[in-house]
mmCIF file of C-alpha atoms (C1' of nucleotides) in Angstrom:
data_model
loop_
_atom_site.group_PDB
_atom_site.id
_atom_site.type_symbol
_atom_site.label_atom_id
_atom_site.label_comp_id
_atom_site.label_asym_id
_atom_site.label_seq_id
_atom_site.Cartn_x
_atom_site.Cartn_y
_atom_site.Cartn_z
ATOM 1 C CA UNK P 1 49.734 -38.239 -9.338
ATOM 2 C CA UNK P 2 50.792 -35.375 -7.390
ATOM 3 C CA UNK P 3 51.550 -32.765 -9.869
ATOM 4 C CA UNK P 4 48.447 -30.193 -9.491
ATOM 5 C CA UNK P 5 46.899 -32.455 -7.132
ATOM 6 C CA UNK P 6 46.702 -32.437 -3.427
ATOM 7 C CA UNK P 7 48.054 -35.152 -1.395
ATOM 8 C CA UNK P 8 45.030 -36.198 0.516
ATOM 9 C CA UNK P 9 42.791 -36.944 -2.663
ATOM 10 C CA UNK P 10 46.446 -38.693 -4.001
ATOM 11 C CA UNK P 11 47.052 -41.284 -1.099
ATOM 12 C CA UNK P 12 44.085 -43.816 -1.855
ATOM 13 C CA UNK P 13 44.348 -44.135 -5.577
ATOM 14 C CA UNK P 14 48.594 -44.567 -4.952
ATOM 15 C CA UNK P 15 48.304 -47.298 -2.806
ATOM 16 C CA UNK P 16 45.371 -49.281 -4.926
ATOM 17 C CA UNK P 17 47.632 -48.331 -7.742
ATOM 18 C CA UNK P 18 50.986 -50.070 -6.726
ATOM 19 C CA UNK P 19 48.605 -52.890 -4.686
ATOM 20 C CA UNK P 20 47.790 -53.936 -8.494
ATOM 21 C CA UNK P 21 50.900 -52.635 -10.425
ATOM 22 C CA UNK P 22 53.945 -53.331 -8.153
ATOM 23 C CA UNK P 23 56.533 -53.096 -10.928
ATOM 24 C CA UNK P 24 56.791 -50.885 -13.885
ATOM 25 C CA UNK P 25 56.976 -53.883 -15.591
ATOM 26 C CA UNK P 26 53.728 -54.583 -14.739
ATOM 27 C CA UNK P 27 52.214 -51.604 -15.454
ATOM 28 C CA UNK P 28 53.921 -52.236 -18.899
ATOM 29 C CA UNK P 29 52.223 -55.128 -19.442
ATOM 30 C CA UNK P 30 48.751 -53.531 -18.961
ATOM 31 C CA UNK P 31 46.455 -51.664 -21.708
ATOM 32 C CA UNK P 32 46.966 -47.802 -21.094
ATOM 33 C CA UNK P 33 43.006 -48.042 -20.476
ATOM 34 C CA UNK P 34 43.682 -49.787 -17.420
ATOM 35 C CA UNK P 35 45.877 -47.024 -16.403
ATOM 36 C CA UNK P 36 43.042 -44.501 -17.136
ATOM 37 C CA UNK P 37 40.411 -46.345 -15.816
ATOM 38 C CA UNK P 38 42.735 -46.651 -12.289
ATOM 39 C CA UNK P 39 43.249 -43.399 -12.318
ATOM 40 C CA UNK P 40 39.776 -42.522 -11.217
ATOM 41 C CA UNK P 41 38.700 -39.036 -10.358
ATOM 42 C CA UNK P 42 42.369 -37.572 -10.202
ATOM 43 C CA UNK P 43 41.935 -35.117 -12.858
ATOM 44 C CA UNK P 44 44.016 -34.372 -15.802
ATOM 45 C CA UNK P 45 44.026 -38.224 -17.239
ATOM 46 C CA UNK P 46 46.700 -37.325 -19.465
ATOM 47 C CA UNK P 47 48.966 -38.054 -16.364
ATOM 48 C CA UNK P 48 47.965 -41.679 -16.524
ATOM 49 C CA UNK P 49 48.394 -42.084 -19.982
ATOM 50 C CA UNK P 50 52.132 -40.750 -19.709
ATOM 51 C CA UNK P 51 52.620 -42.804 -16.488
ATOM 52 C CA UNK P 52 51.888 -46.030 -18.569
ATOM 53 C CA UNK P 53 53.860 -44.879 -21.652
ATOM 54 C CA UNK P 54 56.869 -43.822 -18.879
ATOM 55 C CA UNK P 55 56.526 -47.638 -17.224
ATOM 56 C CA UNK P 56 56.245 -48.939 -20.520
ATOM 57 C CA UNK P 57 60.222 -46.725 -21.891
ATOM 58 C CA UNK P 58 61.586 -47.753 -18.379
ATOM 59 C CA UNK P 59 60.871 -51.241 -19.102
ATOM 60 C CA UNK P 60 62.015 -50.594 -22.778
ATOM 61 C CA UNK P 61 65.269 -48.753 -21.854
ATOM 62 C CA UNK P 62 66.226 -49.231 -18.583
ATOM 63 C CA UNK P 63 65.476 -52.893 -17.830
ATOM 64 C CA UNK P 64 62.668 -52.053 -15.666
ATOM 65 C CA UNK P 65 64.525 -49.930 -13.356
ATOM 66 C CA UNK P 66 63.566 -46.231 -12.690
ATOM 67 C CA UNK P 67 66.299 -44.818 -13.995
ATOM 68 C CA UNK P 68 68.805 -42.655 -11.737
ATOM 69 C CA UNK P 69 70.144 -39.673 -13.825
ATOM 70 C CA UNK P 70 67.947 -36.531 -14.301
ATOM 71 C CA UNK P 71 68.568 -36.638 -17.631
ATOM 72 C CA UNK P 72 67.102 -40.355 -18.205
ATOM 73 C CA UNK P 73 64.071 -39.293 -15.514
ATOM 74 C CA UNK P 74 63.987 -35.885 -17.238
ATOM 75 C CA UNK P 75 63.460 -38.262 -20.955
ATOM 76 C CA UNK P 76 60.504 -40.354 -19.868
ATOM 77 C CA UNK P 77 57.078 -39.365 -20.759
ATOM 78 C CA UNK P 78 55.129 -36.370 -17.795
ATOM 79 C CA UNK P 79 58.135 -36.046 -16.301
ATOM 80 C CA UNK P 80 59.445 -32.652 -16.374
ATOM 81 C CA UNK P 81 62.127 -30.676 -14.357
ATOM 82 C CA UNK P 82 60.569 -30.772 -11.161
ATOM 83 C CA UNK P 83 59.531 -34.932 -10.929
ATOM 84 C CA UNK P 84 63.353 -35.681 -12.686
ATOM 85 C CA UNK P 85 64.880 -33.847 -9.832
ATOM 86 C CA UNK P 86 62.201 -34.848 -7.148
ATOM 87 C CA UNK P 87 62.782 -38.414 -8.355
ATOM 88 C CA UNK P 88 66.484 -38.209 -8.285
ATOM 89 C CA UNK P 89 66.548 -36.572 -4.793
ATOM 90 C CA UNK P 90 64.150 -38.148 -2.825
ATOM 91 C CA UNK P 91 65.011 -41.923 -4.488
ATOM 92 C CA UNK P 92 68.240 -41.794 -5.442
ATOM 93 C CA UNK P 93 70.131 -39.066 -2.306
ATOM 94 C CA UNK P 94 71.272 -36.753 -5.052
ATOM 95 C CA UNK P 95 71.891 -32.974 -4.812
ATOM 96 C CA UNK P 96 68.977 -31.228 -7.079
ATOM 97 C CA UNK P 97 67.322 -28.304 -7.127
ATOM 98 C CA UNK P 98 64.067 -29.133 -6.639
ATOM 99 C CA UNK P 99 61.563 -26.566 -6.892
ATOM 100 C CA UNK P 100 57.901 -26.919 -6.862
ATOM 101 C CA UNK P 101 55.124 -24.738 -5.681
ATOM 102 C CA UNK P 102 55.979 -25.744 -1.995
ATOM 103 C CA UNK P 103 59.889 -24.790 -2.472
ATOM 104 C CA UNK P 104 59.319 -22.220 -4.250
ATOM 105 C CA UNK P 105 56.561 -20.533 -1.670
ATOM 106 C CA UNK P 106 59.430 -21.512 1.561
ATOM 107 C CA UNK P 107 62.252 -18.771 -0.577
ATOM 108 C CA UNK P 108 60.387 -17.001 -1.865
ATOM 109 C CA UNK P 109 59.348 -15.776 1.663
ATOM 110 C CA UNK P 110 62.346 -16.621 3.751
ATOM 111 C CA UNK P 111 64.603 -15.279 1.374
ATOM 112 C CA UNK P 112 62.823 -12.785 -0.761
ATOM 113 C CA UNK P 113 60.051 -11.870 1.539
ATOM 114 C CA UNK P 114 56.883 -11.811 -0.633
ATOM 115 C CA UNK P 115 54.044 -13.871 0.204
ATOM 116 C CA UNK P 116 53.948 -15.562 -2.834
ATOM 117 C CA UNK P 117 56.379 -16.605 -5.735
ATOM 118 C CA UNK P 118 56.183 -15.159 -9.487
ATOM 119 C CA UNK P 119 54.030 -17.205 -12.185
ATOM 120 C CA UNK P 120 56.625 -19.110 -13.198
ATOM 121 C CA UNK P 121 60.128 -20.061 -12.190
ATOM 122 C CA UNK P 122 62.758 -17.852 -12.698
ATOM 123 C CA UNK P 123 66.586 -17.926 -12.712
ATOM 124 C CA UNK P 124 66.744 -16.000 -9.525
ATOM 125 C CA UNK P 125 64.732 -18.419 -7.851
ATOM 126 C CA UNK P 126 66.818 -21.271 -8.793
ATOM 127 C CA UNK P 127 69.888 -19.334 -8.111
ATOM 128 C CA UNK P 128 68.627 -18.839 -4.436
ATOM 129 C CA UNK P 129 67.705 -22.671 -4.721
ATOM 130 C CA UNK P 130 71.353 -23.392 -5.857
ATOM 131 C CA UNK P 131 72.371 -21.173 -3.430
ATOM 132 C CA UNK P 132 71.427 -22.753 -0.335
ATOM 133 C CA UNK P 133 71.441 -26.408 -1.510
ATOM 134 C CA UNK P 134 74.346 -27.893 0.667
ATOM 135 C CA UNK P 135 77.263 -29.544 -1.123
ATOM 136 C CA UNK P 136 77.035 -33.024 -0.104
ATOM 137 C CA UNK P 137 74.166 -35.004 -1.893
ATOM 138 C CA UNK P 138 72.755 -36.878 0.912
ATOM 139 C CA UNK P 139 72.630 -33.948 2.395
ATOM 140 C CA UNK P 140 71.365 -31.760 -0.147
ATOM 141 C CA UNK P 141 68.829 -34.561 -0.653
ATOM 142 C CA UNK P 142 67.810 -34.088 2.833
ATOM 143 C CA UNK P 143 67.369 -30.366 2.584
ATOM 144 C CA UNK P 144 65.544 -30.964 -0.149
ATOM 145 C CA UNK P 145 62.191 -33.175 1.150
ATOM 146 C CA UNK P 146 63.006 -30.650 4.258
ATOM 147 C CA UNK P 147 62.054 -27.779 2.579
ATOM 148 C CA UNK P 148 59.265 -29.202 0.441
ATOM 149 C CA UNK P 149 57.578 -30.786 3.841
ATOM 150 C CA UNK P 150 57.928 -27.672 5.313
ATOM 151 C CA UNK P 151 56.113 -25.911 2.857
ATOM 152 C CA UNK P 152 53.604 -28.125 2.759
ATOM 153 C CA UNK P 153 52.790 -28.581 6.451
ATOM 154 C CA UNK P 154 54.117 -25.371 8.139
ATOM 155 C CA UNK P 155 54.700 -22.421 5.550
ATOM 156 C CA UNK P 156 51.187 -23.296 3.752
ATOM 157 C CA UNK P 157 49.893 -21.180 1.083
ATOM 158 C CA UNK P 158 46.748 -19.698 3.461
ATOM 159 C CA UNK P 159 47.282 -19.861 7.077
ATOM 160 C CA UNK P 160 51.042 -20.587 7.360
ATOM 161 C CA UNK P 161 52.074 -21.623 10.905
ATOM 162 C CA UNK P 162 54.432 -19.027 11.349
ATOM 163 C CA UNK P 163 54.253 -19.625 15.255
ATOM 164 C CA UNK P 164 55.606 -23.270 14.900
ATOM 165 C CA UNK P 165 58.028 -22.720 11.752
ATOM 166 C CA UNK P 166 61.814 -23.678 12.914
ATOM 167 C CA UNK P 167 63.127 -20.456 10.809
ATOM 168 C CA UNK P 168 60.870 -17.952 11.128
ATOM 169 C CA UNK P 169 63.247 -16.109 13.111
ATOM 170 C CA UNK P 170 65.168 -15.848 9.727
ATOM 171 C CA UNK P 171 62.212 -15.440 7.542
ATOM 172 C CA UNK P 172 62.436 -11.938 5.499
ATOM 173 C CA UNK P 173 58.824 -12.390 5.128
ATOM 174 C CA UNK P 174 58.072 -12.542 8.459
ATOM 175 C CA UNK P 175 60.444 -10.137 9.930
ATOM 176 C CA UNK P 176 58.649 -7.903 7.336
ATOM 177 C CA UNK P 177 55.545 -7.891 9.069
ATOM 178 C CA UNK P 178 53.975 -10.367 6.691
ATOM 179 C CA UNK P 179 53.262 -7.883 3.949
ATOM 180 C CA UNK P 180 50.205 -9.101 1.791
ATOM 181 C CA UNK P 181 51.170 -10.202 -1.752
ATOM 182 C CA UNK P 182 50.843 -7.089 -4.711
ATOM 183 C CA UNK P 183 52.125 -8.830 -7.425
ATOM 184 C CA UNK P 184 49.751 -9.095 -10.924
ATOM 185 C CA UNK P 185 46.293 -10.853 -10.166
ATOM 186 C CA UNK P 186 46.485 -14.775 -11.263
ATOM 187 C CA UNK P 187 44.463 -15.762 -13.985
ATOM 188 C CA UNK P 188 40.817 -16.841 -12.719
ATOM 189 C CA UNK P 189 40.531 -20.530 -14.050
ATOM 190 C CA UNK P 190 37.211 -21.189 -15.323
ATOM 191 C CA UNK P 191 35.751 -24.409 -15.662
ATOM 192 C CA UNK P 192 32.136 -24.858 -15.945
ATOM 193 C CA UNK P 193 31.362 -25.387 -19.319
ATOM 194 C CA UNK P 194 34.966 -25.519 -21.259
ATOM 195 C CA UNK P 195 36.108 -28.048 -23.070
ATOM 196 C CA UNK P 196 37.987 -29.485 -19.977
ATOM 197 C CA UNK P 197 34.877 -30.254 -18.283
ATOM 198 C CA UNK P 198 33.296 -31.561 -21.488
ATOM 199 C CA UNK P 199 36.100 -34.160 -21.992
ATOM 200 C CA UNK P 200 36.303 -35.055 -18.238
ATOM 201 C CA UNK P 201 32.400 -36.177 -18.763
ATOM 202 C CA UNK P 202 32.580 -37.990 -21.662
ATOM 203 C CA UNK P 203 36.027 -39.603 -20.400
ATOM 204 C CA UNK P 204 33.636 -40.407 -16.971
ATOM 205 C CA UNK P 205 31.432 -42.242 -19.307
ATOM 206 C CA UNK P 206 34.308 -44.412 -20.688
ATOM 207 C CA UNK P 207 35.691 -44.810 -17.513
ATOM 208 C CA UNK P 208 32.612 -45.817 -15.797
ATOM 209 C CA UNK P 209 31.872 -48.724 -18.396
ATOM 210 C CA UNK P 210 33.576 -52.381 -18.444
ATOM 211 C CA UNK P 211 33.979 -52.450 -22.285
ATOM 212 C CA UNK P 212 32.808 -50.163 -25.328
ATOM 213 C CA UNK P 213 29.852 -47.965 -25.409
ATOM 214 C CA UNK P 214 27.560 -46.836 -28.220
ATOM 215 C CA UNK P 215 27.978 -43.149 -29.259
ATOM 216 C CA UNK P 216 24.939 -42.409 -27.587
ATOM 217 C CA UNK P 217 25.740 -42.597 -24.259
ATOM 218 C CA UNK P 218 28.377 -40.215 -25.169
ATOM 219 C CA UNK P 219 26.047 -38.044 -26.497
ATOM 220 C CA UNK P 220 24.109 -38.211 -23.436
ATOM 221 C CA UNK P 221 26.664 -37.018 -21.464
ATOM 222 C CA UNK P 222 27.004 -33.328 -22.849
ATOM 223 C CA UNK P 223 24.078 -31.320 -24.765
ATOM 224 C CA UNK P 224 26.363 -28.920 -27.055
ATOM 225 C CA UNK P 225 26.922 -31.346 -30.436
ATOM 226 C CA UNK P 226 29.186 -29.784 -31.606
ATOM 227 C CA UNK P 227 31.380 -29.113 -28.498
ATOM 228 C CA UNK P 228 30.952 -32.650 -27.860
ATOM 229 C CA UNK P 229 32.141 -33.835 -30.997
ATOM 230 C CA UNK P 230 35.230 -31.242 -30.841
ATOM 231 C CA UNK P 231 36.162 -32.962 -27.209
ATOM 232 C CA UNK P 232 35.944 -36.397 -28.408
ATOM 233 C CA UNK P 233 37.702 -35.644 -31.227
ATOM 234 C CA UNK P 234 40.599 -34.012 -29.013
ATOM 235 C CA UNK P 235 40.191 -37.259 -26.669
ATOM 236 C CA UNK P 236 40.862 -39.640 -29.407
ATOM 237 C CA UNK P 237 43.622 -37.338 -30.719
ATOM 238 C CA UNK P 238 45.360 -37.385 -27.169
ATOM 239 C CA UNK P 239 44.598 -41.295 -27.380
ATOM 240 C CA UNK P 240 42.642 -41.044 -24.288
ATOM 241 C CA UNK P 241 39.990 -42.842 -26.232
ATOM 242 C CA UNK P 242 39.438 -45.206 -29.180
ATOM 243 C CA UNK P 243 36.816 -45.556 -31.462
ATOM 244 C CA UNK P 244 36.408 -49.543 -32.017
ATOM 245 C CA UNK P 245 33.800 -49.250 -34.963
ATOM 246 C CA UNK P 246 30.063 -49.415 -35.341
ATOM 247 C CA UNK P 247 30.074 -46.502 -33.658
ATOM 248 C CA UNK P 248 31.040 -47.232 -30.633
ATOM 249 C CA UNK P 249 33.731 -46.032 -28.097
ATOM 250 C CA UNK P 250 36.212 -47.600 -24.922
ATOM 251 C CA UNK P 251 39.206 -46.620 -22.919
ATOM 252 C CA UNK P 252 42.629 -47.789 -24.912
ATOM 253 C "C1'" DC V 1 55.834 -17.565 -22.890
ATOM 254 C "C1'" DA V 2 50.895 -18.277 -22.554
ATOM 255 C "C1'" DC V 3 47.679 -21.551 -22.555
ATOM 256 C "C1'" DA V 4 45.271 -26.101 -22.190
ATOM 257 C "C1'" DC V 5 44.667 -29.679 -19.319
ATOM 258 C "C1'" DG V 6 40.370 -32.351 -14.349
ATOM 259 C "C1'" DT V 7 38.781 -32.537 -9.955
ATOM 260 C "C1'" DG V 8 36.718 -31.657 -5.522
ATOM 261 C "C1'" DG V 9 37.610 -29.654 -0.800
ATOM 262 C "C1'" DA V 10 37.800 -25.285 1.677
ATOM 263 C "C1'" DC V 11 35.926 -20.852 2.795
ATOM 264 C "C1'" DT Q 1 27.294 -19.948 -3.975
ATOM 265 C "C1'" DG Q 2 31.186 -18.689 -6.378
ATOM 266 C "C1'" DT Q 3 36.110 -18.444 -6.146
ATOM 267 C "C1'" DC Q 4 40.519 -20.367 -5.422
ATOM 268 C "C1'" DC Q 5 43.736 -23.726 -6.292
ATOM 269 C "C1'" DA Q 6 46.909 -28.272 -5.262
ATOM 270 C "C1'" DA Q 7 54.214 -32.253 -4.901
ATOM 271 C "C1'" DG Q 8 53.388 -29.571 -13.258
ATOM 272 C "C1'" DT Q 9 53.942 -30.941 -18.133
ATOM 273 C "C1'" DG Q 10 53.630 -30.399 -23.039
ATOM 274 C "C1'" DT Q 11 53.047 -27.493 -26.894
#
DNA sequence: CACACGTGGAC
DNA sequence: TGTCCAAGTGT
C-alpha cells in the first residue's frame, strides 16, 4: 500500500484491511474483487490485485507464511527490490540494502551532498548503501528502518528539519550550504484526462456497486467513446474487471 | 531505460 | 488554480 503512496492516506485502509483479512490465507480465500473493492481510493489498483495474487502464491508455496529470503519475497507478485528487502529487514532482522525514495534522499545528501537523488537508482548509490550498512544483521536491520524514518520525518523532501537531524553535523549537504538541486527537470506528470484517470473512473463505478453493472453506467462515467472503450478494454486485460455477459460489468 | 500506472493533500 | 509528488513495480 505504501509504494507511491503516502503514509497518512495508507494507515486507515491497512488496519480495515488486516481487521478483515488477518492471514494471507484469508486473503487467499477471497475473490481478487474483494481485494479491489478494499482497496478504496489508494490509487494504482493494480497493487491490490498483486497483493491478492501474492497472498494467494504464499499460501500456494510457502504454507501461508511470508516467506523469509529476498529471493522468495523478491518472486511473489508487486514485490520488487525495494518491498523484498524492506520485508526481509524490517520482519525478518536481516542485513539489506534497502533503498527507497526516503534512503535514497538521507545519502544522497549526507553523503553526496545534492538535494535530491538521480531518477533512478544507481550502482553508486547502492554501493554507498552497501557501504555503510553495518555487518551484523540485527543491526544492519536497525540502521535500516533508522535511516528510512529519518528520511521520512526529519530529512523530508521540502522543508527538511535540518535543525533537529542527529547527523547534520556530518551531512555534505548541509555543510555545503544546502545548495539547491540542478540536476535535469523531472518529468511533469499529467493526469487530467489520460487514460489513468479514465480507468480510475470507470474502476470507481465498479467499485462503488455491490454486484454487476450495465455498460451504461460505464458509459456514463467518461464522455470520449472511444477512450472509454480503450480503458475498459485495458481494465479487463489487466483483469481489474470482468465482463459477466449481457453486457454488463463487476469487480473479479 | 522510459513509460504507464491513481489519488488527493499541500502550497 | 495549477503543479508537485508520496515507503515502486512491471513491461
Amino acid at each position: 500500500m505504501l509504494q507511491q503512496t503516502p503514509v497518512a492516506r495508507v494507515l486507515p485502509v491497512h488496519q480495515a484491511w488486516l481487521d478483515r483479512w488477518p492471514s494471507p490465507a484469508a486473503l487467499a480465500a477471497e475473490a481478487s474483487g474483494e481485494a479491489v473493492r478494499a482497496w478504496g481510493r489508494l490509487g494504482y489498483p493494480r497493487r491490490a490485485l498483486r497483493l491478492h495474487a501474492a497472498a494467494v502464491a504464499i499460501v500456494a508455496d510457502h504454507g501461508g507464511v511470508v516467506p523469509d529470503s529476498y529471493d522468495a519475497l523478491r518472486a511473489l507478485p508487486g514485490v520488487g527490490d525495494y518491498t523484498a528487502a524492506a520485508v526481509a529487514a524490517f520482519a525478518y532482522r536481516q542485513r539489506q540494502v534497502v533503498l527507497d525514495t526516503n534512503v535514497r534522499r538521507v545519502l544522497g545528501r549526507a553523503v553526496s551532498g545534492v538535494e535530491f537523488p538521480p531518477r533512478s537508482v544507481t550502482k553508486a548509490e547502492r554501493a554507498v548503501a552497501e557501504e555503510l550498512l553495518p555487518a551484523d544483521p540485527p543491526t544492519a536491520a536497525t540502521w535500516s528502518v533508522a535511516v528510512m524514518e529519518l528520511g521520512a520525518l526529519v530529512c523530508t523532501a521540502d522543508r527538511p528539519r535540518c535543525p533537529t537531524c542527529p547527523v547534520v553535523d556530518r551531512c555534505a549537504w548541509h555543510t555545503a550550504g544546502r545548495p539547491a538541486y540542478d540536476g535535469p527537470p523531472r518529468p511533469v506528470q499529467t493526469y487530467a484526462g489520460t487514460d489513468r484517470q479514465c480507468r480510475g473512473r470507470l474502476l470507481a463505478v465498479l467499485r462503488d456497486a455491490p454486484g454487476s453493472v450495465p455498460k451504461s453506467r460505464l458509459d456514463a462515467a467518461w464522455d470520449i467513446a472511444d477512450q472509454r472503450e480503450r480503458c475498459l478494454a485495458s481494465l479487463v486485460a489487466d483483469g481489474l474487471v470482468v465482463a459477466t455477459g449481457s453486457g454488463r460489468y463487476s469487480l473479479p
